[in-house]
Amino acid sequence: MAKVPPNPLLIFLLTTDAVLGCGTVPVASRTWRFNVTGFSLPVAMAFSTDAAERAQVPQILPNSDSAEAFVKRLIIQGVLDVLEQQGRAAGLPDFLITTILSQLGISVLYSPLPCPVVSVDPTRPIPRDLPAMMSRTTCVIFGNTVTTTCLGMDAPGAPAGGHCELNMPMHFTPIPPGHLSISGTLTTSNAIMATWSREMWQSVVNRVLRMITSGPFGTQFATAVATVA
């Protein structure tokens, strides 16, 4: 008869003294780094400080801080939800789950994409001040996704003439990789959780991605890949 491997999370959760930081088990600390790449850019992960531009795309955020905070909430809440689900599946009481989660620190780093101008579905007529629009970098948006940028004279590396022409493909540039990567750390101060292997944390982060893909950003994160080291 094949043996069923023990669930590491269940063993951890049932070790009450370790969960509470009591008994003879010494308090430990361990940090793992994670990185998420391979996704396309949801509008909600970009920002525009121009109210007229935001009026065209309600999902876009008003400044870098709010876009960064949005991404942090998305990842942090995902990790907490995954661990809470696993705790409930193991039959843990709420107070133990709360204690476990309080012993986990999660940091998230993300650089939001600035969008001085937005162009929503550029195949449509654009009844706007085109000279002013062309002088600034434009984020091209289809649906809920920022697909590319068109550099204006306000951007480093802008094309000759320093303007964006949406009918000129050579003026388009891919979204910089720095805006298509989310990184961070998972730090636990619990003695037992600190012994978790990289594979255990990789499983947690993978489940977070699956939760995201089952929500409103499923299209953008369908190809996302997470690594833990």
XYZ file of N, CA and C in Angstrom:
687
model
N 0.849 -1.191 0.000
C 0.000 0.000 0.000
C 0.889 1.246 0.000
N 0.634 2.150 -0.951
C 1.474 3.345 -1.056
C 1.224 4.272 0.123
N 2.304 4.878 0.595
C 2.188 5.812 1.700
C 1.846 7.208 1.175
N 0.929 7.866 1.853
C 0.582 9.236 1.500
C 1.526 10.170 2.243
N 2.285 11.003 1.529
C 3.234 11.889 2.214
C 2.498 12.863 3.113
N 3.063 13.159 4.285
C 2.404 14.091 5.195
C 2.366 15.494 4.620
N 1.315 16.196 4.930
C 1.171 17.578 4.501
C 2.022 18.467 5.396
N 3.084 19.117 4.864
C 3.968 19.928 5.712
C 3.223 21.050 6.420
N 2.255 21.651 5.712
C 1.506 22.724 6.339
C 0.682 22.204 7.498
N 0.071 21.029 7.320
C -0.739 20.466 8.393
C 0.122 20.176 9.615
N 1.305 19.596 9.402
C 2.211 19.325 10.523
C 2.552 20.625 11.233
N 2.841 21.642 10.439
C 3.182 22.938 11.025
C 2.022 23.511 11.833
N 0.845 23.483 11.239
C -0.300 24.095 11.886
C -0.701 23.380 13.161
N -0.465 22.084 13.221
C -0.859 21.327 14.399
C 0.183 21.397 15.509
N 1.335 21.990 15.206
C 2.367 22.159 16.236
C 2.102 23.482 16.938
N 1.149 23.467 17.845
C 0.624 24.700 18.417
C 1.686 25.529 19.115
N 2.561 24.899 19.898
C 3.584 25.658 20.609
C 4.464 26.426 19.643
N 4.810 25.764 18.528
C 5.663 26.439 17.551
C 4.921 27.585 16.891
N 3.637 27.386 16.613
C 2.840 28.435 15.993
C 2.784 29.668 16.875
N 2.636 29.432 18.174
C 2.496 30.540 19.111
C 3.833 31.086 19.579
N 4.924 30.440 19.175
C 6.240 30.892 19.601
C 6.514 30.536 21.047
N 5.871 29.473 21.555
C 6.020 29.090 22.952
C 6.860 27.825 23.057
N 7.010 27.317 24.284
C 7.702 26.054 24.485
C 9.192 26.214 24.302
N 9.829 25.105 23.953
C 11.285 25.105 23.869
C 11.795 25.350 22.457
N 10.874 25.459 21.488
C 11.309 25.668 20.112
C 11.814 27.097 19.959
N 13.066 27.311 19.559
C 13.591 28.667 19.444
C 12.936 29.413 18.281
N 12.717 30.696 18.457
C 12.139 31.500 17.392
C 13.186 31.675 16.295
N 12.787 31.441 15.060
C 13.705 31.535 13.928
C 13.178 32.570 12.946
N 14.001 32.901 11.984
C 13.579 33.821 10.938
C 14.187 33.361 9.626
N 13.386 33.403 8.575
C 13.869 32.968 7.267
C 13.203 33.828 6.209
N 13.957 34.213 5.221
C 13.432 35.051 4.146
C 13.615 34.370 2.802
N 12.559 34.379 2.018
C 12.606 33.882 0.649
C 12.254 35.032 -0.288
N 12.923 35.067 -1.431
C 12.633 36.096 -2.429
C 11.803 35.492 -3.557
N 10.858 36.278 -4.061
C 10.041 35.805 -5.181
C 10.047 36.836 -6.302
N 9.768 36.361 -7.497
C 9.695 37.233 -8.663
C 8.603 36.718 -9.591
N 7.795 37.631 -10.099
C 6.713 37.283 -11.023
C 6.951 38.032 -12.326
N 7.019 37.292 -13.430
C 7.230 37.879 -14.752
C 6.294 37.194 -15.741
N 6.366 37.639 -16.997
C 5.628 36.955 -18.052
C 4.177 37.364 -18.182
N 3.760 38.415 -17.484
C 2.371 38.862 -17.600
C 2.295 40.067 -18.537
N 1.113 40.308 -19.076
C 0.867 41.560 -19.784
C 0.319 42.565 -18.778
N 0.297 43.832 -19.140
C 0.089 44.888 -18.150
C -1.377 45.313 -18.033
N -2.020 44.997 -16.896
C -3.375 45.513 -16.668
C -3.353 47.037 -16.549
N -4.403 47.667 -17.006
C -4.487 49.124 -16.907
C -4.333 49.582 -15.461
N -4.843 48.803 -14.513
C -4.794 49.180 -13.099
C -3.385 49.187 -12.526
N -2.395 48.689 -13.275
C -1.012 48.715 -12.818
C -0.228 49.853 -13.470
N -0.953 50.762 -14.133
C -0.353 51.957 -14.730
C -1.030 53.181 -14.111
N -0.487 54.364 -14.407
C -1.095 55.566 -13.832
C -0.971 56.748 -14.784
N -1.883 57.691 -14.621
C -1.819 58.957 -15.343
C -2.227 60.068 -14.386
N -1.425 61.110 -14.329
C -1.738 62.232 -13.441
C -2.699 63.223 -14.096
N -3.036 62.971 -15.359
C -3.911 63.872 -16.111
C -5.359 63.394 -15.989
N -6.218 64.220 -15.391
C -7.615 63.825 -15.169
C -8.346 63.571 -16.483
N -8.012 64.330 -17.522
C -8.669 64.131 -18.812
C -8.333 62.766 -19.401
N -7.099 62.320 -19.195
C -6.712 60.997 -19.685
C -7.401 59.908 -18.864
N -7.461 60.092 -17.552
C -8.110 59.089 -16.691
C -9.597 58.962 -17.001
N -10.203 60.042 -17.475
C -11.628 59.990 -17.798
C -11.911 58.999 -18.921
N -10.918 58.759 -19.772
C -11.093 57.797 -20.863
C -10.939 56.356 -20.396
N -10.160 56.171 -19.330
C -9.852 54.821 -18.840
C -10.065 54.807 -17.326
N -11.276 54.516 -16.871
C -11.563 54.596 -15.427
C -10.674 53.710 -14.563
N -10.135 52.617 -15.142
C -9.338 51.689 -14.327
C -7.942 52.215 -14.016
N -7.457 53.172 -14.818
C -6.090 53.642 -14.612
C -6.036 54.481 -13.330
N -4.924 54.420 -12.622
C -4.827 55.071 -11.318
C -4.179 56.455 -11.426
N -4.410 57.331 -10.429
C -4.016 58.738 -10.577
C -2.550 59.054 -10.324
N -1.832 58.155 -9.677
C -0.423 58.439 -9.403
C 0.332 57.138 -9.154
N 1.650 57.263 -9.103
C 2.501 56.082 -8.948
C 2.239 55.370 -7.629
N 2.059 56.139 -6.555
C 1.860 55.525 -5.239
C 0.612 54.656 -5.201
N -0.472 55.130 -5.796
C -1.708 54.350 -5.759
C -1.601 53.097 -6.621
N -0.888 53.180 -7.752
C -0.698 51.996 -8.589
C 0.189 50.972 -7.888
N 1.236 51.464 -7.219
C 2.112 50.560 -6.472
C 1.351 49.904 -5.322
N 0.520 50.681 -4.629
C -0.267 50.135 -3.522
C -1.252 49.085 -4.015
N -1.807 49.298 -5.201
C -2.731 48.318 -5.773
C -2.045 46.973 -5.974
N -0.836 47.000 -6.537
C -0.109 45.751 -6.784
C 0.264 45.079 -5.466
N 0.679 45.867 -4.493
C 1.021 45.301 -3.185
C -0.176 44.590 -2.568
N -1.341 45.229 -2.620
C -2.545 44.594 -2.061
C -2.871 43.308 -2.795
N -2.722 43.324 -4.111
C -3.040 42.149 -4.919
C -2.204 40.947 -4.495
N -0.899 41.145 -4.323
C 0.000 40.047 -3.976
C -0.127 39.666 -2.504
N -0.095 40.651 -1.625
C -0.137 40.352 -0.187
C -1.431 39.652 0.182
N -2.558 40.163 -0.313
C -3.828 39.521 0.012
C -3.882 38.119 -0.561
N -3.278 37.925 -1.739
C -3.249 36.590 -2.329
C -2.507 35.595 -1.459
N -1.335 35.990 -0.950
C -0.557 35.098 -0.078
C -1.337 34.783 1.192
N -1.919 35.798 1.810
C -2.675 35.577 3.045
C -3.883 34.681 2.800
N -4.558 34.879 1.668
C -5.724 34.045 1.360
C -5.331 32.584 1.174
N -4.213 32.345 0.481
C -3.760 30.969 0.260
C -3.444 30.290 1.588
N -2.695 30.958 2.447
C -2.339 30.354 3.734
C -3.565 30.173 4.624
N -4.492 31.107 4.562
C -5.715 30.968 5.354
C -6.537 29.773 4.874
N -6.635 29.604 3.564
C -7.365 28.460 3.019
C -6.733 27.147 3.462
N -5.407 27.092 3.434
C -4.727 25.869 3.848
C -4.936 25.611 5.340
N -4.940 26.680 6.127
C -5.183 26.518 7.557
C -6.580 25.999 7.837
N -7.563 26.534 7.135
C -8.939 26.076 7.339
C -9.102 24.633 6.868
N -8.434 24.298 5.768
C -8.504 22.918 5.280
C -7.911 21.949 6.289
N -6.960 22.422 7.097
C -6.341 21.582 8.120
C -7.148 21.566 9.418
N -8.265 22.306 9.446
C -9.110 22.310 10.626
C -8.636 23.216 11.738
N -7.806 24.180 11.420
C -7.253 25.087 12.433
C -8.292 26.093 12.907
N -8.327 26.417 14.188
C -9.199 27.484 14.678
C -8.709 28.844 14.196
N -9.615 29.796 14.164
C -9.290 31.114 13.628
C -8.133 31.782 14.362
N -8.064 31.611 15.687
C -7.021 32.323 16.426
C -5.630 31.827 16.049
N -5.509 30.524 15.721
C -4.205 30.016 15.296
C -3.841 30.537 13.908
N -4.830 30.565 13.032
C -4.573 31.085 11.686
C -4.131 32.547 11.768
N -4.813 33.314 12.597
C -4.452 34.725 12.764
C -3.027 34.870 13.286
N -2.651 34.021 14.244
C -1.296 34.077 14.801
C -0.253 33.736 13.747
N -0.529 32.704 12.977
C 0.401 32.293 11.916
C 0.628 33.439 10.930
N -0.470 34.039 10.485
C -0.350 35.106 9.495
C 0.364 36.325 10.067
N 0.218 36.557 11.369
C 0.891 37.702 11.989
C 2.400 37.502 12.063
N 2.859 36.255 11.904
C 4.289 35.958 11.961
C 4.934 35.924 10.577
N 4.181 36.386 9.583
C 4.695 36.417 8.219
C 4.743 37.857 7.728
N 5.929 38.287 7.292
C 6.080 39.608 6.699
C 6.204 39.486 5.190
N 5.444 40.295 4.466
C 5.442 40.233 2.999
C 5.777 41.616 2.453
N 6.821 41.699 1.660
C 7.139 42.958 0.979
C 6.994 42.757 -0.522
N 6.523 43.780 -1.198
C 6.292 43.709 -2.643
C 6.892 44.948 -3.290
N 7.650 44.741 -4.360
C 8.258 45.839 -5.100
C 7.717 45.846 -6.525
N 7.248 47.019 -6.964
C 6.760 47.141 -8.335
C 6.923 48.583 -8.794
N 7.304 48.760 -10.049
C 7.470 50.090 -10.635
C 6.340 50.335 -11.632
N 5.328 51.131 -11.274
C 4.183 51.348 -12.166
C 4.574 52.098 -13.437
N 3.845 51.841 -14.501
C 4.094 52.496 -15.786
C 3.392 53.855 -15.831
N 4.137 54.946 -16.078
C 3.486 56.252 -16.240
C 2.875 56.383 -17.631
N 1.682 56.936 -17.683
C 0.982 57.127 -18.957
C 0.536 58.586 -19.067
N 1.420 59.477 -19.533
C 1.025 60.882 -19.680
C -0.206 61.048 -20.568
N -0.280 60.208 -21.622
C -1.419 60.218 -22.541
C -1.861 58.779 -22.740
N -3.164 58.569 -22.925
C -3.656 57.230 -23.241
C -4.340 57.263 -24.598
N -4.208 56.179 -25.323
C -4.920 56.003 -26.583
C -5.659 54.684 -26.500
N -6.971 54.760 -26.406
C -7.799 53.570 -26.231
C -8.261 53.091 -27.594
N -7.860 51.868 -27.959
C -8.212 51.292 -29.258
C -7.908 52.297 -30.366
N -6.638 52.442 -30.744
C -6.232 53.486 -31.695
C -6.874 53.386 -33.068
N -7.592 52.297 -33.366
C -8.253 52.206 -34.666
C -9.461 53.133 -34.726
N -9.920 53.617 -33.568
C -11.055 54.536 -33.551
C -10.582 55.959 -33.841
N -11.453 56.825 -34.376
C -11.072 58.234 -34.551
C -10.718 58.862 -33.207
N -9.770 59.789 -33.220
C -9.334 60.438 -31.982
C -9.635 61.936 -32.090
N -10.799 62.380 -31.616
C -11.168 63.797 -31.727
C -10.496 64.628 -30.637
N -9.154 64.782 -30.744
C -8.423 65.442 -29.673
C -7.371 66.370 -30.265
N -6.677 67.073 -29.401
C -5.598 67.972 -29.803
C -4.373 67.126 -30.137
N -4.277 66.707 -31.402
C -3.228 65.766 -31.783
C -1.817 66.318 -31.580
N -1.511 67.574 -31.918
C -0.137 68.054 -31.680
C 0.277 67.941 -30.220
N -0.626 68.312 -29.298
C -0.296 68.214 -27.872
C -0.141 66.763 -27.462
N -1.000 65.917 -28.009
C -0.942 64.490 -27.679
C 0.369 63.881 -28.173
N 0.797 64.253 -29.391
C 1.982 63.660 -29.991
C 3.258 64.058 -29.266
N 3.232 65.168 -28.524
C 4.442 65.624 -27.849
C 4.726 64.847 -26.575
N 3.747 64.076 -26.106
C 3.909 63.330 -24.859
C 3.831 61.827 -25.128
N 4.463 61.064 -24.258
C 4.429 59.608 -24.399
C 3.004 59.094 -24.224
N 2.613 58.197 -25.111
C 1.259 57.659 -25.116
C 1.278 56.178 -24.770
N 0.391 55.769 -23.875
C 0.176 54.348 -23.595
C -0.977 53.862 -24.460
N -0.717 52.856 -25.253
C -1.741 52.300 -26.134
C -2.481 51.202 -25.384
N -3.812 51.316 -25.331
C -4.628 50.418 -24.514
C -5.678 49.738 -25.375
N -5.728 48.425 -25.274
C -6.798 47.642 -25.877
C -7.505 46.893 -24.758
N -8.804 47.109 -24.630
C -9.530 46.454 -23.545
C -9.033 46.957 -22.204
N -8.594 46.035 -21.358
C -8.067 46.392 -20.036
C -6.558 46.211 -19.955
N -5.890 46.223 -21.121
C -4.460 45.936 -21.164
C -3.693 47.057 -21.850
N -2.604 47.485 -21.222
C -1.671 48.407 -21.878
C -0.755 47.554 -22.746
N -0.803 47.758 -24.051
C -0.090 46.859 -24.959
C 1.281 47.370 -25.379
N 1.438 48.683 -25.465
C 2.713 49.243 -25.911
C 2.737 50.728 -25.576
N 3.855 51.374 -25.850
C 3.946 52.821 -25.664
C 4.437 53.468 -26.949
N 4.061 54.722 -27.115
C 4.507 55.518 -28.252
C 5.215 56.732 -27.664
N 6.519 56.824 -27.895
C 7.334 57.814 -27.196
C 7.138 59.220 -27.737
N 6.882 60.156 -26.820
C 6.847 61.569 -27.155
C 8.155 62.222 -26.767
N 8.239 63.533 -26.939
C 9.505 64.209 -26.649
C 9.787 64.286 -25.155
N 8.811 63.869 -24.320
C 9.031 63.877 -22.872
C 9.749 62.630 -22.389
N 10.061 61.698 -23.307
C 10.640 60.417 -22.894
C 12.079 60.281 -23.372
N 12.965 59.732 -22.525
C 14.325 59.416 -22.980
C 14.268 58.426 -24.139
N 15.079 58.642 -25.141
C 15.099 57.727 -26.276
C 13.966 57.946 -27.250
N 13.335 59.117 -27.198
C 12.237 59.408 -28.114
C 12.747 59.427 -29.552
N 11.876 59.118 -30.532
C 12.309 59.087 -31.930
C 12.699 60.471 -32.430
N 13.395 60.494 -33.547
C 13.806 61.759 -34.148
C 12.579 62.640 -34.358
N 12.689 63.889 -33.992
C 11.538 64.780 -34.097
C 10.787 64.884 -32.796
N 11.014 63.936 -31.889
C 10.460 64.010 -30.555
C 8.955 64.026 -30.478
N 8.279 63.180 -31.231
C 6.834 63.143 -31.131
C 6.331 61.735 -31.405
N 5.107 61.487 -30.947
C 4.478 60.178 -31.138
C 3.453 60.272 -32.253
N 3.557 59.394 -33.223
C 2.545 59.285 -34.272
C 2.002 57.865 -34.238
N 0.729 57.744 -33.898
C 0.141 56.419 -33.721
C 0.028 55.642 -35.027
N 0.130 56.340 -36.156
C 0.074 55.639 -37.443
C 1.460 55.287 -37.964
N 2.484 55.467 -37.117
C 3.855 55.152 -37.507
C 4.394 54.059 -36.591
N 4.401 52.805 -37.033
C 4.819 51.688 -36.171
C 6.214 51.856 -35.586
N 7.106 52.563 -36.294
C 8.468 52.702 -35.768
C 8.519 53.568 -34.517
N 7.444 54.265 -34.208
C 7.406 55.084 -32.999
C 6.954 54.295 -31.774
N 6.498 53.071 -31.992
C 6.053 52.248 -30.869
C 7.241 51.535 -30.231
N 7.209 51.415 -28.923
C 8.245 50.671 -28.204
C 7.577 49.722 -27.219
N 8.186 48.557 -26.979
C 7.622 47.637 -25.983
C 7.612 48.276 -24.599
N 6.714 47.816 -23.768
C 6.700 48.268 -22.379
C 8.006 47.824 -21.727
N 8.727 48.717 -21.074
C 10.011 48.346 -20.448
C 9.843 47.188 -19.468
N 10.795 46.256 -19.445
C 10.691 45.069 -18.581
C 10.481 45.390 -17.105
N 11.008 46.541 -16.658
C 10.856 46.890 -15.249
C 9.414 47.060 -14.817
N 8.531 47.339 -15.787
C 7.107 47.482 -15.470
C 6.351 46.167 -15.634
N 7.063 45.135 -16.041
C 6.451 43.821 -16.252
C 7.072 42.787 -15.318
N 7.454 43.233 -14.144
C 8.058 42.347 -13.149
C 7.624 42.791 -11.758
N 7.203 41.833 -10.954
C 6.848 42.075 -9.554
C 7.779 41.226 -8.702
N 8.436 41.839 -7.736
C 9.341 41.087 -6.872
C 9.001 41.373 -5.421
N 9.622 40.617 -4.530
C 9.377 40.850 -3.113
C 9.988 39.771 -2.250
N 9.666 39.819 -0.967
C 10.191 38.846 -0.013
C 9.078 38.320 0.878
N 9.289 37.100 1.359
C 8.418 36.454 2.340
C 9.292 36.134 3.542
N 9.039 36.769 4.663
C 9.859 36.576 5.860
C 8.990 36.067 6.998
N 9.368 34.917 7.562
C 8.620 34.362 8.684
C 9.480 34.370 9.940
N 8.842 34.661 11.056
C 9.535 34.619 12.349
C 9.100 33.410 13.165
N 8.357 32.501 12.533
C 7.914 31.300 13.235
C 8.930 30.180 13.055
N 9.250 29.488 14.142
C 10.322 28.490 14.121
C 10.057 27.369 13.130
N 8.814 26.925 13.029
C 8.515 25.805 12.134
C 8.383 26.273 10.692
N 7.666 27.366 10.486
C 7.515 27.869 9.122
C 8.869 28.247 8.521
N 9.818 28.621 9.374
C 11.152 28.972 8.886
C 11.885 27.778 8.300
N 11.411 26.565 8.585
C 12.056 25.372 8.033
C 11.440 24.953 6.700
N 10.410 25.647 6.264
C 9.794 25.289 4.985
C 10.829 25.366 3.865
N 10.738 24.450 2.950
C 11.661 24.414 1.816
C 11.244 25.430 0.754
N 12.149 25.644 -0.183
C 11.829 26.524 -1.304
C 10.613 26.010 -2.058
N 10.515 24.682 -2.210
C 9.395 24.099 -2.948
C 8.055 24.397 -2.280
N 8.043 24.420 -0.942
C 6.792 24.723 -0.240
C 6.341 26.152 -0.526
N 7.303 27.090 -0.465
C 6.952 28.473 -0.751
C 6.627 28.671 -2.229
N 7.301 27.921 -3.088
C 6.971 27.992 -4.516
C 5.526 27.573 -4.741
N 5.081 26.546 -4.025
C 3.697 26.093 -4.130
C 2.724 27.181 -3.692
N 3.074 27.891 -2.619
C 2.211 28.980 -2.141
C 2.094 30.076 -3.204
N 3.231 30.502 -3.746
C 3.218 31.583 -4.737
C 2.512 31.139 -6.015
N 2.690 29.884 -6.404
C 1.979 29.374 -7.583
C 0.468 29.442 -7.381
N 0.021 29.123 -6.177
C -1.412 29.187 -5.885
C -1.915 30.627 -5.907
N -1.074 31.550 -5.486
C -1.448 32.966 -5.570
C -1.685 33.359 -7.026
N -0.788 32.938 -7.912
C -0.964 33.244 -9.334
C -2.239 32.626 -9.875
N -2.549 31.402 -9.453
C -3.782 30.767 -9.924
C -5.005 31.542 -9.451
N -4.954 32.072 -8.239
C -6.059 32.888 -7.744
C -6.212 34.151 -8.583
N -5.085 34.772 -8.933
C -5.149 35.996 -9.737
C -5.726 35.696 -11.118
N -5.303 34.589 -11.712
C -5.789 34.260 -13.057
C -7.261 33.870 -13.060
N -7.802 33.519 -11.905
C -9.232 33.194 -11.841
C -10.080 34.437 -11.586
N -9.431 35.606 -11.441
C -10.138 36.849 -11.177
C -10.161 37.760 -12.389
N -10.359 39.059 -12.167
C -10.505 40.009 -13.275
C -9.246 40.201 -14.119
N -8.075 39.758 -13.612
C -6.835 39.920 -14.376
C -6.358 38.596 -14.968
N -7.296 37.682 -15.154
C -6.945 36.368 -15.678
C -6.285 36.420 -17.041
N -6.781 37.287 -17.912
C -6.211 37.391 -19.261
C -4.768 37.863 -19.204
N -4.499 38.873 -18.388
C -3.152 39.442 -18.333
C -2.155 38.521 -17.634
N -2.611 37.739 -16.647
C -1.689 36.910 -15.872
C -1.704 35.442 -16.300
N -2.385 35.131 -17.387
C -2.481 33.734 -17.820
C -1.118 33.136 -18.135
N -0.175 33.954 -18.577
C 1.158 33.453 -18.943
C 2.217 33.795 -17.895
N 1.794 34.308 -16.750
C 2.753 34.724 -15.720
C 3.481 33.526 -15.121
N 4.722 33.753 -14.737
C 5.560 32.722 -14.121
C 6.143 33.289 -12.836
N 6.106 32.487 -11.771
C 6.667 32.909 -10.485
C 7.862 32.039 -10.135
N 8.875 32.647 -9.552
C 10.030 31.902 -9.054
C 10.294 32.311 -7.611
N 10.744 31.347 -6.817
C 11.092 31.592 -5.420
C 12.527 31.136 -5.214
N 13.322 31.940 -4.545
C 14.726 31.592 -4.309
C 15.155 32.076 -2.940
